[in-house]
Amino acid sequence: RGNDRDCEETGIIADPPGNTEFQHDIVMSAQTEIEREEFLQGWRPGIAGTMTLVKLRPGVDPAGFEALIRDLPHEYAAEELRKLGAVNRMVLQPIRKLSLYEPTADGLVPSPRLVYLYVFSAIALLILVLAGMNFVNLSTARAISRAAEVGVRKAAGATRRQLVLQFLGEALVTAFLSLVLAALLVLLALPAFKALTGAAVDEAALFEPGTVASLVGLTFLVGVLSGLFPALFLASFQPVAVLKGRLRTGPAGVRLRRALVVAQFAISGTLIIATLIVAGQIGFMRRQPLGFAKEQKLVINFRTWGLLTENFEAVKAELLRHPSILAATACSGVPGKGINRTYYFPTGLQAEKGRALRSLRADHDFFGVFDIPVVAGRGFRKDIATDTYDALVFNEQGAKAFGWASAEEAVGKTMTDRRVPVVGVVKDFHWWGLQRPIEPMVVRVAPDLFRYIAMKVDTEDLAGTIAHVKSVYDRLYPGEIFEYFFVDEAFDRHYAEEVRMGVLIRAFTGVALFIACLGLFGLAAFTAEQRTKEIGIRKTLGASVPGIVSLLNREFAKWVLLANVVAWPAAYFVGRKWLENFAVRMPMPWGLFLLATALSLAVALLTVSYQTVRAATAAPVDSLRYE
């Protein structure tokens, strides 16, 4: 028994898999629901959230089938839809694309989930490239330490091919050991990752044959690509030069290492700038005026249709008895929640100017509760009986949608064949997050579609206020489920994807920067070792420790600055493309580019300073005896 309905249990089914959109605890017969609910037996706005699953026969063209079903609602309910001024279209969507694409009147478009999937896949690839660069950089930098080994093996008869295979094998062993360690780290981090992203990730999926084969293949490819050049480089040493101690890596090796450092910090710099842009845009959106007051708005959700049709004013009066409830309004939706479209047209101009507008049903107090100002005409009035059902209020975009030059011109016009008058125009306000533009909207007093009561509350005694609201609800609607939420929380959920993306990008950027710094640290140690004798001579001739530290740091600083110059165009392109997803977006934040450069430079200098200070403070006599 549930929601005052008696149902018979006819079976038990397995739990749905975690990676499907169809999550449920109970499955109820649709036929049973339609027979019991009168409002489901006709076509009307507000019940468009129904999905029909269709299995096509092999060889059937999905596009052709969609064309057949697109206008079915108008074939079977044309008169009913015409009276409502509504348009209903059926769209076919492949079930495999349900979570990654969104249906529109023009077809499927990528959802934010798909965009983020591409973004994070690209970041993961960049991090893998960084690690490979590190391996190449450090392997070639430390080549001299293995030169004697190469010379002895060649003198003993080892061929170049044997040496290449040896060093390549070492790279592959390193790669596969890294794979094992990575798998352990993933298993440890998976609970935190699932909590952050809300993604349903099954640990067992990591060990499926296809996944394992892909990881093994990728690891083999990475090991070969990152180990091939160092292997060829080491195997190319001449044994005579090595054994006589005359081997130097030469300018080509130095240029390669510098190029790799620049590439590493260019990637890290791009990610740093992207992180700052994401954080900046989220902060920018949250600071922008929305056109309505979202704070201190408590909302009751009436799950069953028709509960407020006859007595919404009486329910509001009961709620307003509590001193902390300052005002209340009944409506079909609140900002942050879904809202349907309804077809409207100026009287006599259906063919020329008919269009579907976002349609809100609200009572006379809605604009006052949400502090939405009227810019032309008036709002709804309780003392005018025809304002219920037979009066319309547009937002400014709604007035513009029909070609009226001003809000004042819209007032007094009539809509549809029923000649419903436009009595006012309110200032534009955001119904969703700032990712989407403000859409044309029409508001009408229609109690049969009220689903919510929104209250402006004093939050000083919030627990007591909620307790009062619940007591009123339970008394008036025994057996119904009490649900409430706050408008600001519901609205801010529209930014949840961006917030999660910002957190993940920060984490990945930190990993990328850490990898780049590891390579820079090793390269700084190698450089300091190579210049030991030079440092000893400079100190003997009177050079100070700060001067030597500055000399050594200056070289790395040049590479990092060059890397940021390379990163700026790429970061600008990525940042501009991402900001295009938002209807309201901040201007390109050039100051963040400078901040990212300063940050990466500071991190790089802190990384190499340990090695440079250590080399600069060594005793000159030890340095001069180095060779």
XYZ file of C-alpha atoms in Angstrom:
627
model
C 0.000 0.000 0.000
C 1.422 3.438 -0.906
C 0.074 6.921 -1.651
C -3.386 5.704 -0.573
C -3.395 2.997 -3.261
C -3.768 -0.763 -2.819
C -1.413 -2.685 -5.107
C -0.701 -6.387 -5.556
C 2.894 -7.594 -5.665
C 3.217 -9.843 -8.694
C 6.948 -10.466 -8.789
C 10.492 -9.644 -7.758
C 13.053 -8.409 -10.280
C 16.807 -7.995 -9.991
C 18.259 -4.642 -8.948
C 19.033 -2.415 -11.931
C 22.752 -2.120 -12.751
C 24.498 0.954 -11.415
C 25.317 2.334 -14.872
C 21.730 2.713 -16.093
C 19.455 5.760 -15.964
C 16.529 3.510 -14.994
C 17.006 3.359 -11.234
C 13.947 2.232 -9.292
C 12.724 0.435 -6.200
C 9.175 -0.314 -7.360
C 7.703 -0.748 -10.845
C 3.993 0.031 -11.113
C 1.691 -0.818 -14.009
C 1.184 2.280 -16.174
C -2.286 1.072 -17.116
C -3.254 0.917 -13.437
C -2.047 4.475 -12.869
C -3.867 5.833 -15.939
C -7.157 4.175 -14.951
C -6.989 5.578 -11.413
C -5.848 9.124 -12.193
C -8.365 11.182 -14.119
C -5.830 13.858 -15.021
C -3.764 11.277 -16.964
C -6.654 10.482 -19.318
C -6.321 13.639 -21.398
C -3.665 15.816 -23.007
C -2.601 18.742 -20.868
C 0.559 20.705 -20.032
C 2.526 19.493 -17.057
C 2.552 15.745 -17.722
C 5.055 15.577 -20.593
C 7.637 13.611 -18.591
C 6.542 10.219 -19.954
C 8.978 7.938 -21.775
C 7.988 5.075 -24.068
C 10.594 2.401 -24.799
C 10.418 1.010 -28.350
C 12.406 -1.929 -29.723
C 12.812 -1.523 -33.482
C 12.919 -4.474 -35.834
C 16.291 -5.181 -37.488
C 16.795 -2.982 -40.556
C 14.304 -0.273 -39.524
C 15.634 3.257 -40.109
C 15.360 5.183 -36.788
C 15.060 8.559 -38.571
C 12.238 7.295 -40.732
C 10.449 5.820 -37.733
C 10.806 9.112 -35.829
C 9.212 10.953 -38.739
C 6.231 8.578 -38.501
C 5.634 9.144 -34.773
C 6.639 12.811 -34.464
C 3.115 14.223 -34.857
C 1.097 11.359 -33.364
C -0.222 13.468 -30.437
C -1.797 15.909 -32.901
C -3.310 13.095 -34.944
C -5.110 11.687 -31.906
C -5.709 14.773 -29.769
C -5.581 17.731 -32.157
C -8.716 19.409 -30.810
C -7.734 19.008 -27.174
C -4.256 20.376 -27.832
C -5.682 23.253 -29.873
C -7.920 24.284 -26.981
C -4.940 24.256 -24.668
C -2.795 26.185 -27.134
C -0.170 23.445 -26.734
C 2.292 21.752 -29.069
C 3.388 18.163 -28.439
C 6.101 16.440 -30.458
C 7.562 12.944 -30.051
C 11.347 12.550 -30.326
C 13.224 9.258 -30.742
C 16.404 8.860 -28.714
C 18.744 5.811 -28.689
C 18.768 4.384 -25.182
C 22.559 4.064 -25.290
C 22.782 7.841 -25.678
C 20.267 8.600 -22.950
C 22.811 9.788 -20.394
C 25.226 11.505 -22.795
C 22.862 13.327 -25.177
C 19.773 15.474 -24.716
C 16.802 15.476 -27.105
C 15.726 18.797 -28.612
C 13.309 19.797 -31.332
C 16.272 19.784 -33.730
C 17.652 16.390 -32.667
C 20.183 15.127 -30.130
C 22.782 17.489 -28.699
C 25.717 16.547 -26.411
C 24.927 16.860 -22.718
C 27.433 18.321 -20.222
C 28.284 14.742 -19.202
C 29.653 13.978 -22.661
C 31.582 17.252 -22.783
C 33.165 16.535 -19.397
C 33.966 12.975 -20.491
C 35.976 14.365 -23.407
C 37.596 17.019 -21.225
C 38.805 14.604 -18.553
C 39.908 12.026 -21.115
C 42.051 14.727 -22.728
C 43.488 15.719 -19.341
C 44.286 12.092 -18.508
C 46.082 11.764 -21.858
C 48.079 14.937 -21.157
C 49.131 13.617 -17.750
C 50.249 10.376 -19.385
C 52.245 12.387 -21.923
C 53.832 14.344 -19.057
C 54.916 11.137 -17.356
C 56.401 9.851 -20.606
C 58.292 13.112 -21.101
C 59.669 12.824 -17.589
C 60.935 9.330 -18.271
C 62.662 10.416 -21.494
C 64.092 13.542 -19.863
C 65.519 11.864 -16.798
C 66.737 8.782 -18.690
C 68.749 10.867 -21.139
C 69.933 13.238 -18.390
C 71.328 10.333 -16.360
C 72.826 8.659 -19.414
C 76.405 9.429 -18.324
C 75.954 7.447 -15.120
C 75.297 4.342 -17.263
C 77.902 5.108 -19.894
C 80.490 2.849 -18.282
C 78.005 -0.029 -18.262
C 77.358 0.469 -21.976
C 81.097 0.673 -22.730
C 81.906 -2.527 -20.834
C 79.017 -4.455 -22.423
C 80.002 -3.328 -25.914
C 83.663 -4.182 -25.253
C 82.485 -7.647 -24.127
C 80.687 -8.144 -27.455
C 77.150 -6.870 -26.874
C 75.484 -5.615 -30.056
C 73.496 -2.391 -30.392
C 70.324 -4.429 -30.861
C 70.890 -6.296 -27.593
C 71.442 -3.037 -25.710
C 68.342 -1.444 -27.200
C 66.239 -4.451 -26.198
C 67.725 -4.371 -22.680
C 66.933 -0.720 -22.076
C 63.547 -1.013 -23.773
C 62.764 -3.988 -21.549
C 63.654 -1.922 -18.481
C 61.223 0.779 -19.647
C 58.464 -1.807 -20.136
C 59.067 -3.308 -16.690
C 58.820 0.196 -15.201
C 55.583 0.826 -17.123
C 53.930 -2.418 -15.993
C 54.997 -1.925 -12.361
C 53.422 1.527 -12.651
C 50.227 -0.086 -13.970
C 49.985 -2.345 -10.913
C 50.588 0.586 -8.572
C 48.055 2.710 -10.492
C 45.398 -0.016 -10.167
C 45.935 -0.131 -6.381
C 45.712 3.667 -6.140
C 42.517 3.683 -8.222
C 40.875 1.127 -5.927
C 41.851 3.203 -2.896
C 40.651 6.471 -4.444
C 37.452 5.096 -6.004
C 35.146 5.715 -2.985
C 36.214 9.366 -2.820
C 35.850 9.693 -6.601
C 32.310 8.247 -6.534
C 31.335 10.531 -3.659
C 32.630 13.574 -5.541
C 31.199 12.845 -8.985
C 28.108 10.818 -8.121
C 29.213 8.361 -10.821
C 28.191 4.718 -10.494
C 31.576 2.999 -10.924
C 31.765 -0.733 -10.289
C 35.170 -1.912 -9.030
C 34.633 -5.229 -10.800
C 34.499 -3.390 -14.149
C 38.225 -2.668 -13.806
C 38.944 -6.390 -14.003
C 36.761 -7.235 -16.988
C 38.775 -8.860 -19.809
C 38.188 -5.991 -22.212
C 39.298 -3.374 -19.678
C 42.369 -5.363 -18.640
C 43.350 -5.928 -22.278
C 42.986 -2.223 -23.034
C 45.107 -1.218 -20.032
C 47.792 -3.776 -20.869
C 47.900 -2.607 -24.475
C 48.052 1.060 -23.458
C 50.804 0.341 -20.933
C 52.835 -1.557 -23.541
C 52.444 1.340 -25.996
C 53.463 3.918 -23.377
C 56.451 1.816 -22.313
C 57.681 1.452 -25.892
C 57.140 5.103 -26.862
C 58.758 6.508 -23.720
C 61.596 3.972 -23.612
C 62.557 3.820 -27.279
C 64.493 7.089 -27.535
C 66.478 6.614 -24.275
C 67.280 3.043 -25.378
C 68.576 4.194 -28.779
C 70.436 7.073 -27.136
C 72.226 4.857 -24.566
C 73.027 2.160 -27.094
C 74.699 4.700 -29.385
C 77.662 5.381 -27.024
C 81.086 4.524 -28.421
C 82.975 2.161 -26.065
C 86.403 3.804 -26.634
C 85.113 7.288 -25.695
C 83.213 5.900 -22.724
C 86.092 3.906 -21.266
C 88.495 6.841 -21.694
C 86.034 9.126 -19.816
C 85.622 11.540 -22.733
C 81.857 11.119 -23.105
C 79.610 14.155 -22.984
C 75.948 14.263 -23.870
C 76.490 17.241 -26.160
C 74.244 20.172 -27.139
C 71.620 17.939 -28.783
C 70.854 16.256 -25.467
C 70.653 19.612 -23.691
C 68.251 20.980 -26.313
C 66.053 17.899 -26.013
C 65.836 18.200 -22.230
C 64.997 21.906 -22.441
C 62.319 21.234 -25.041
C 60.755 18.557 -22.841
C 60.760 20.855 -19.794
C 59.098 23.599 -21.847
C 56.482 21.124 -23.119
C 55.781 19.834 -19.597
C 55.261 23.267 -18.120
C 53.250 24.392 -21.154
C 50.792 21.562 -20.443
C 50.799 22.347 -16.714
C 50.356 26.067 -17.415
C 47.388 25.383 -19.683
C 45.737 23.286 -16.972
C 46.424 25.940 -14.310
C 44.796 28.638 -16.446
C 41.841 26.335 -17.206
C 41.393 25.683 -13.475
C 41.418 29.407 -12.703
C 38.909 30.124 -15.496
C 36.505 27.440 -14.233
C 36.714 28.760 -10.672
C 36.372 32.344 -11.904
C 33.264 31.599 -13.986
C 31.547 29.751 -11.127
C 32.227 32.669 -8.799
C 31.079 35.115 -11.489
C 27.766 33.290 -11.934
C 27.080 33.185 -8.224
C 27.667 36.940 -7.937
C 25.334 37.891 -10.782
C 21.822 39.206 -10.026
C 19.189 36.652 -11.007
C 16.237 39.009 -11.259
C 14.455 37.374 -8.326
C 15.113 36.754 -4.625
C 16.008 33.096 -4.066
C 17.067 33.271 -0.416
C 14.748 32.315 2.436
C 12.213 30.590 0.179
C 10.778 27.379 1.614
C 8.760 25.242 -0.831
C 6.286 22.370 -0.306
C 6.080 19.875 -3.165
C 2.565 18.445 -3.652
C 3.227 15.126 -5.394
C -0.422 14.377 -6.240
C -2.071 16.511 -8.926
C -5.159 18.499 -8.026
C -4.606 18.852 -4.265
C -4.459 22.661 -4.519
C -7.048 23.288 -7.219
C -9.928 24.253 -4.941
C -8.299 25.325 -1.674
C -4.869 26.822 -2.334
C -5.871 30.113 -0.669
C -7.093 28.272 2.444
C -3.834 26.287 2.640
C -1.817 29.491 2.346
C -3.892 31.101 5.099
C -3.181 28.163 7.430
C 0.538 28.372 6.716
C 0.629 32.138 7.236
C -0.599 31.721 10.823
C 3.024 31.136 11.827
C 4.815 34.463 12.436
C 7.986 33.309 10.645
C 6.122 32.792 7.355
C 5.969 36.257 5.807
C 4.258 35.487 2.473
C 3.163 32.508 0.380
C 2.278 31.697 -3.222
C 0.924 28.646 -5.065
C 2.468 27.779 -8.438
C 3.266 25.060 -10.948
C 7.015 25.551 -10.628
C 9.749 27.519 -8.893
C 13.108 28.741 -10.234
C 15.531 25.855 -10.531
C 12.794 23.290 -11.248
C 11.429 22.075 -14.576
C 8.839 24.072 -16.482
C 6.981 23.110 -19.664
C 6.170 25.060 -22.823
C 2.746 26.111 -24.099
C 1.888 27.393 -27.557
C 0.716 31.000 -27.795
C 0.040 33.452 -30.602
C -1.439 36.951 -30.916
C -5.103 36.704 -31.829
C -5.455 36.157 -35.565
C -1.726 35.673 -36.146
C -1.206 31.994 -35.385
C 0.543 31.172 -38.656
C 2.767 34.262 -38.590
C 3.751 34.553 -34.927
C 2.756 31.383 -33.082
C 5.440 29.935 -30.854
C 5.918 27.823 -27.720
C 6.837 29.762 -24.550
C 7.888 28.592 -21.131
C 4.598 28.478 -19.267
C 4.300 29.124 -15.526
C 1.033 28.806 -13.610
C 1.108 30.946 -10.474
C -1.287 32.756 -8.190
C -1.604 36.485 -7.572
C 1.192 36.608 -4.972
C 3.991 34.956 -6.967
C 5.742 38.127 -8.129
C 5.598 39.631 -4.653
C 7.003 36.547 -2.919
C 9.968 36.354 -5.331
C 10.464 40.145 -5.581
C 10.020 40.240 -9.356
C 9.134 43.809 -10.431
C 6.376 44.632 -12.923
C 7.765 46.895 -15.673
C 4.542 47.542 -17.582
C 0.847 47.132 -16.863
C 0.066 45.261 -13.662
C 0.363 41.932 -11.942
C -2.550 39.625 -11.192
C -5.253 40.944 -8.835
C -7.516 38.895 -6.596
C -10.396 41.368 -6.926
C -10.586 40.826 -10.699
C -12.239 37.460 -11.275
C -11.118 37.157 -14.899
C -7.454 37.255 -13.837
C -7.902 33.569 -12.930
C -7.449 31.624 -16.184
C -8.184 34.618 -18.443
C -5.217 36.972 -18.049
C -1.567 36.714 -19.026
C 1.666 38.252 -17.796
C 4.818 37.998 -19.931
C 8.422 38.496 -19.030
C 10.337 41.002 -21.186
C 11.681 38.252 -23.460
C 8.138 36.966 -23.894
C 6.954 40.381 -25.054
C 9.878 40.618 -27.511
C 9.135 37.131 -28.857
C 6.003 38.402 -30.607
C 7.672 41.459 -32.113
C 6.354 44.135 -29.782
C 8.787 47.032 -29.568
C 8.331 47.615 -25.833
C 6.766 46.114 -22.743
C 4.163 48.881 -22.752
C 3.084 47.950 -26.279
C 2.444 44.349 -25.180
C -0.037 45.378 -22.475
C -3.595 45.184 -23.774
C -2.873 42.786 -26.628
C -4.927 39.590 -26.767
C -3.611 36.055 -27.280
C -4.991 32.909 -28.963
C -8.454 32.559 -30.453
C -9.921 32.960 -26.953
C -8.658 36.590 -26.917
C -6.939 36.285 -23.518
C -5.595 39.758 -22.611
C -2.013 40.575 -21.671
C -2.347 42.558 -18.438
C 1.331 43.093 -17.587
C 4.996 42.480 -18.250
C 7.525 41.637 -15.527
C 11.267 42.156 -15.585
C 13.311 39.271 -16.970
C 14.596 36.801 -14.384
C 16.640 33.610 -14.607
C 14.654 30.419 -14.205
C 17.729 28.184 -14.509
C 21.439 28.626 -13.952
C 23.324 31.168 -16.004
C 24.458 28.460 -18.417
C 21.154 29.073 -20.224
C 19.750 32.338 -21.565
C 16.543 33.845 -20.208
C 13.732 32.347 -22.282
C 10.402 33.909 -23.253
C 7.892 33.106 -20.512
C 4.175 33.514 -19.976
C 2.483 33.401 -16.541
C -1.187 32.582 -15.941
C -3.299 31.933 -12.841
C -4.389 28.294 -13.314
C -5.063 26.542 -9.963
C -5.641 23.125 -11.558
C -1.906 22.932 -12.323
C -0.512 24.196 -9.005
C 2.084 21.763 -7.608
C 4.017 23.894 -5.110
C 3.523 26.409 -2.352
C 6.530 28.696 -1.963
C 6.915 30.720 1.244
C 9.104 33.663 2.182
C 10.308 32.772 5.675
C 12.265 34.256 8.523
C 15.068 31.749 9.124
C 15.647 32.639 12.776
C 13.523 29.696 13.958
C 13.742 27.503 10.888
C 13.144 24.201 12.684
C 9.972 25.550 14.275
C 8.782 26.948 10.941
C 9.262 23.618 9.152
C 7.502 21.791 11.990
C 4.497 24.139 11.616
C 4.408 23.636 7.841
C 4.503 19.856 8.273
C 1.737 19.885 10.864
C -0.514 21.895 8.542
C 0.257 19.580 5.623
C -0.339 16.378 7.626
C -3.602 17.738 8.979
C -4.962 18.837 5.601
C -3.591 15.932 3.560
C -3.389 12.818 5.732
C -1.641 9.935 4.009
C 0.212 12.176 1.543
C 4.019 12.322 1.639
C 5.426 15.608 2.944
C 8.315 16.975 0.868
C 9.984 20.360 1.112
C 13.094 22.091 -0.200
C 14.664 25.548 -0.391
C 14.766 27.452 -3.667
C 18.397 28.571 -3.311
C 19.533 24.958 -2.843
C 17.497 23.724 -5.811
C 18.773 26.578 -7.969
C 22.418 26.079 -7.011
C 22.225 22.456 -8.140
C 22.373 23.824 -11.674
C 25.992 24.688 -10.947
C 26.795 21.279 -9.438
C 28.350 19.937 -12.651
C 30.617 22.983 -12.935
C 31.604 22.766 -9.265
C 32.470 19.073 -9.619
C 34.367 19.803 -12.806
C 36.329 22.529 -11.033
C 37.294 20.172 -8.190
C 38.382 17.426 -10.586
C 40.362 19.806 -12.792
C 42.124 21.172 -9.701
C 43.036 17.629 -8.686
C 44.294 16.713 -12.161
C 46.173 19.985 -12.459
C 47.876 19.265 -9.138
C 48.906 15.818 -10.400
C 50.225 17.260 -13.669
C 52.157 19.989 -11.883
C 53.589 17.467 -9.418
C 54.799 15.250 -12.281
C 56.348 18.226 -14.066
C 58.076 19.302 -10.844
C 59.447 15.792 -10.281
C 61.104 15.968 -13.663
C 62.372 19.467 -13.013
C 63.760 18.396 -9.634
C 65.686 15.539 -11.206
C 66.929 17.757 -14.013
C 68.056 20.407 -11.514
C 70.039 17.767 -9.621
C 71.678 16.630 -12.852
C 72.455 20.203 -13.948
C 73.955 21.065 -10.576
C 76.100 17.934 -10.744
C 77.300 18.756 -14.276
C 78.267 22.284 -13.232
C 80.005 21.342 -9.977
C 83.450 22.402 -11.180
C 82.117 25.680 -12.608
C 80.470 26.467 -9.269
C 83.746 25.773 -7.411
C 85.713 28.120 -9.684
C 83.110 30.874 -9.363
C 83.177 30.627 -5.546
C 86.976 30.704 -5.538
C 86.876 33.898 -7.603
C 84.519 35.490 -5.059
C 81.009 34.697 -6.253
C 78.383 34.775 -3.473
C 75.910 32.012 -2.694
C 72.870 34.150 -3.667
C 74.611 35.024 -6.927
C 75.244 31.387 -7.799
C 71.704 30.390 -6.811
C 70.355 33.176 -9.004
C 72.579 32.052 -11.880
C 71.366 28.475 -11.725
C 67.706 29.417 -11.171
C 67.753 31.904 -14.038
C 68.138 29.148 -16.608
C 65.124 27.202 -15.312
C 63.080 30.414 -15.012
C 63.621 31.124 -18.717
C 62.306 27.690 -19.649
C 59.233 28.053 -17.464
C 58.439 31.534 -18.790
C 58.806 30.267 -22.349
C 56.469 27.383 -21.479
C 53.819 29.831 -20.291
C 54.119 31.863 -23.480
C 53.446 28.623 -25.360
C 50.555 27.772 -22.995
C 48.675 31.074 -23.338
C 47.232 30.541 -26.857
C 46.136 26.991 -26.026
C 44.618 28.086 -22.699
C 42.835 30.990 -24.396
C 41.296 28.674 -26.995
C 40.182 26.102 -24.401
C 38.888 28.778 -22.003
C 36.938 30.599 -24.710
C 35.337 27.378 -25.925
C 34.295 26.419 -22.386
C 32.890 29.868 -21.616
C 30.723 29.645 -24.738
C 28.612 27.087 -22.830
C 27.276 29.902 -20.629
C 24.703 32.466 -21.656
C 26.092 34.821 -18.993
C 29.872 34.603 -18.821
C 32.726 36.630 -17.504
C 35.046 38.463 -19.921
C 38.264 36.654 -20.742
C 40.263 37.022 -17.484
C 43.700 38.059 -18.700
C 44.772 38.687 -15.126
C 44.373 34.960 -14.476
C 46.893 34.245 -17.224
C 49.458 36.382 -15.396
C 48.524 34.740 -12.093
C 48.989 31.262 -13.589
C 52.399 32.256 -14.968
C 53.499 33.599 -11.596
C 52.209 30.473 -9.861
C 53.973 28.018 -12.177
C 57.188 30.074 -11.991
C 57.070 30.116 -8.190
C 56.464 26.360 -8.014
C 59.290 25.690 -10.471
C 61.787 27.869 -8.594
C 60.827 26.305 -5.262
C 61.362 22.893 -6.846
C 64.883 23.613 -8.116
C 65.996 25.843 -5.247
C 66.902 22.905 -2.993
C 69.362 21.565 -5.532
C 70.780 24.963 -6.509
C 71.255 26.092 -2.905
C 72.884 22.763 -2.076
C 75.303 23.137 -5.000
C 76.018 26.802 -4.225
C 76.826 26.156 -0.561
C 79.227 23.258 -1.212
C 82.876 23.836 -0.217
C 84.943 25.094 -3.222
C 87.709 22.566 -2.521
C 85.234 19.700 -2.900
C 83.891 21.204 -6.102
C 87.361 21.628 -7.639
C 88.269 18.035 -6.755
C 85.040 16.805 -8.411
C 86.778 15.719 -11.640
